[in-house]
Amino acid sequence: MMYIKNKVELEEIGYSVLTNLYTESEINKMSTCIKNSEQNGDSFLKTKDVFAIRQLINVIPELKTILFNKNLIDFLPDSSYFSTKAIYFDKPKESNWFVGYHQDLSIAVDQKANLKDYINWTFKKGQFGVQPPIKILQDTITIRIHLDKTDKNNGALKVIPKSHLQGIHRSKSIDWKNETEHICEIEKGGAMLMKPLILHASNRTTNNKQRRVIHLEFCNHELTNPLNWLERQEINLGQ
């Protein structure tokens, strides 16, 4: 069962910060698995500002048993949830990469289909993306695992609390007279729970410190036939 305090925060304000979700040993194992991967193919993106791995568990399956530990599983609402997306982000020490305020509206699916309420189709790096019915986004939980200590100087996420309660909307709708951003600083081995619909952003790195994050998404909804989740992974402890 997800801890009550974190569950309330997630639902009411759209995010919650966790500490010590993983041990130093588990973080080191994750880092080693990623470092030793072949790092080629469409799932890998490498520029001077960011290194990313899409379909992370499909590409590096040995990460699964480390990521899906008891602590993580205990934070999910119930056993009906499964993993739907896994991405690794590495913002290097010298990175000038930043991301403006946005919502996470796209899911990865196995094919394209003409279906009601599935809109804004994309096809990138051999992967279909689509904006699904809003109920799927509302019930999705994102867990961002931090392999490094992250603060305002090396790209910690900024969020607009409670913005997930307003449905799908643009960053232009932020009324800065009535809204205040919050910076989510996370310790190494900690994580951030968040709703995909919360408006969030990140700044450039200014302190010459690396920021590595594993971004996981979980949901309990099946998609409309014939669509399937591209990266679906069951999360039974001990798999």
PDB file of N, CA and C in Angstrom, residues 8 12 20 47 50 62 78-79 86 88 99 118 121 131 135 137 171 174 183-184 218 222-223:
ATOM      1  N   VAL A   8      -1.864  11.016  -0.340  1.00  0.00           N
ATOM      2  CA  VAL A   8      -2.653  12.245  -0.237  1.00  0.00           C
ATOM      3  C   VAL A   8      -1.981  13.374  -1.014  1.00  0.00           C
ATOM      4  N   GLU A  12      -3.667  15.259  -4.153  1.00  0.00           N
ATOM      5  CA  GLU A  12      -4.121  16.625  -3.891  1.00  0.00           C
ATOM      6  C   GLU A  12      -3.264  17.690  -4.562  1.00  0.00           C
ATOM      7  N   ASN A  20      15.251   7.673   0.213  1.00  0.00           N
ATOM      8  CA  ASN A  20      15.759   6.321   0.478  1.00  0.00           C
ATOM      9  C   ASN A  20      14.901   5.218  -0.126  1.00  0.00           C
ATOM     10  N   THR A  47      23.561  13.512 -27.148  1.00  0.00           N
ATOM     11  CA  THR A  47      24.020  14.815 -27.624  1.00  0.00           C
ATOM     12  C   THR A  47      24.921  15.403 -26.545  1.00  0.00           C
ATOM     13  N   VAL A  50      22.380  15.943 -23.454  1.00  0.00           N
ATOM     14  CA  VAL A  50      21.597  14.891 -22.808  1.00  0.00           C
ATOM     15  C   VAL A  50      21.939  13.529 -23.411  1.00  0.00           C
ATOM     16  N   GLU A  62      18.024  -6.582 -17.367  1.00  0.00           N
ATOM     17  CA  GLU A  62      18.527  -6.891 -16.026  1.00  0.00           C
ATOM     18  C   GLU A  62      18.212  -5.795 -15.015  1.00  0.00           C
ATOM     19  N   ASP A  78      -2.296  -0.534  -5.857  1.00  0.00           N
ATOM     20  CA  ASP A  78      -2.733  -1.923  -5.732  1.00  0.00           C
ATOM     21  C   ASP A  78      -2.044  -2.761  -6.802  1.00  0.00           C
ATOM     22  N   SER A  79      -2.327  -4.051  -6.795  1.00  0.00           N
ATOM     23  CA  SER A  79      -1.623  -4.988  -7.681  1.00  0.00           C
ATOM     24  C   SER A  79      -2.092  -4.934  -9.130  1.00  0.00           C
ATOM     25  N   ALA A  86       9.579   3.308 -19.459  1.00  0.00           N
ATOM     26  CA  ALA A  86      10.824   3.432 -18.698  1.00  0.00           C
ATOM     27  C   ALA A  86      11.844   4.161 -19.564  1.00  0.00           C
ATOM     28  N   TYR A  88      15.651   6.492 -19.357  1.00  0.00           N
ATOM     29  CA  TYR A  88      16.818   6.968 -18.606  1.00  0.00           C
ATOM     30  C   TYR A  88      17.256   8.302 -19.179  1.00  0.00           C
ATOM     31  N   VAL A  99      13.953  22.331 -20.184  1.00  0.00           N
ATOM     32  CA  VAL A  99      12.627  21.991 -20.707  1.00  0.00           C
ATOM     33  C   VAL A  99      11.619  22.946 -20.085  1.00  0.00           C
ATOM     34  N   TYR A 118      -8.241   8.845 -29.092  1.00  0.00           N
ATOM     35  CA  TYR A 118      -6.787   8.661 -29.201  1.00  0.00           C
ATOM     36  C   TYR A 118      -6.313   9.632 -30.282  1.00  0.00           C
ATOM     37  N   TRP A 121      -1.185  11.689 -32.869  1.00  0.00           N
ATOM     38  CA  TRP A 121      -0.272  10.572 -33.123  1.00  0.00           C
ATOM     39  C   TRP A 121       1.114  11.064 -33.534  1.00  0.00           C
ATOM     40  N   GLN A 131      -1.812  10.502 -27.663  1.00  0.00           N
ATOM     41  CA  GLN A 131      -2.462  11.036 -26.473  1.00  0.00           C
ATOM     42  C   GLN A 131      -3.736  10.227 -26.242  1.00  0.00           C
ATOM     43  N   LYS A 135      -8.754   9.815 -18.849  1.00  0.00           N
ATOM     44  CA  LYS A 135      -8.822   8.958 -17.659  1.00  0.00           C
ATOM     45  C   LYS A 135      -7.550   8.145 -17.496  1.00  0.00           C
ATOM     46  N   LEU A 137      -4.515   9.078 -18.432  1.00  0.00           N
ATOM     47  CA  LEU A 137      -3.494   9.993 -17.919  1.00  0.00           C
ATOM     48  C   LEU A 137      -3.743  10.330 -16.451  1.00  0.00           C
ATOM     49  N   SER A 171       0.871  25.610 -20.937  1.00  0.00           N
ATOM     50  CA  SER A 171       1.636  26.417 -19.988  1.00  0.00           C
ATOM     51  C   SER A 171       1.255  27.888 -20.069  1.00  0.00           C
ATOM     52  N   ILE A 174      -0.871  29.453 -17.281  1.00  0.00           N
ATOM     53  CA  ILE A 174      -0.392  29.703 -15.920  1.00  0.00           C
ATOM     54  C   ILE A 174      -0.587  31.171 -15.566  1.00  0.00           C
ATOM     55  N   ILE A 183      10.198  23.831  -6.474  1.00  0.00           N
ATOM     56  CA  ILE A 183      11.348  23.075  -6.970  1.00  0.00           C
ATOM     57  C   ILE A 183      11.492  21.804  -6.138  1.00  0.00           C
ATOM     58  N   CYS A 184      11.512  20.664  -6.809  1.00  0.00           N
ATOM     59  CA  CYS A 184      11.538  19.366  -6.131  1.00  0.00           C
ATOM     60  C   CYS A 184      12.973  18.848  -6.045  1.00  0.00           C
ATOM     61  N   PHE A 218       3.438   4.068 -14.510  1.00  0.00           N
ATOM     62  CA  PHE A 218       2.621   2.917 -14.151  1.00  0.00           C
ATOM     63  C   PHE A 218       1.149   3.260 -14.354  1.00  0.00           C
ATOM     64  N   GLU A 222      -6.242  -1.063 -19.469  1.00  0.00           N
ATOM     65  CA  GLU A 222      -5.980  -1.658 -20.768  1.00  0.00           C
ATOM     66  C   GLU A 222      -6.387  -0.649 -21.841  1.00  0.00           C
ATOM     67  N   LEU A 223      -5.733  -0.712 -22.998  1.00  0.00           N
ATOM     68  CA  LEU A 223      -6.040   0.199 -24.081  1.00  0.00           C
ATOM     69  C   LEU A 223      -7.144  -0.369 -24.982  1.00  0.00           C
TER      70      LEU A 223
END
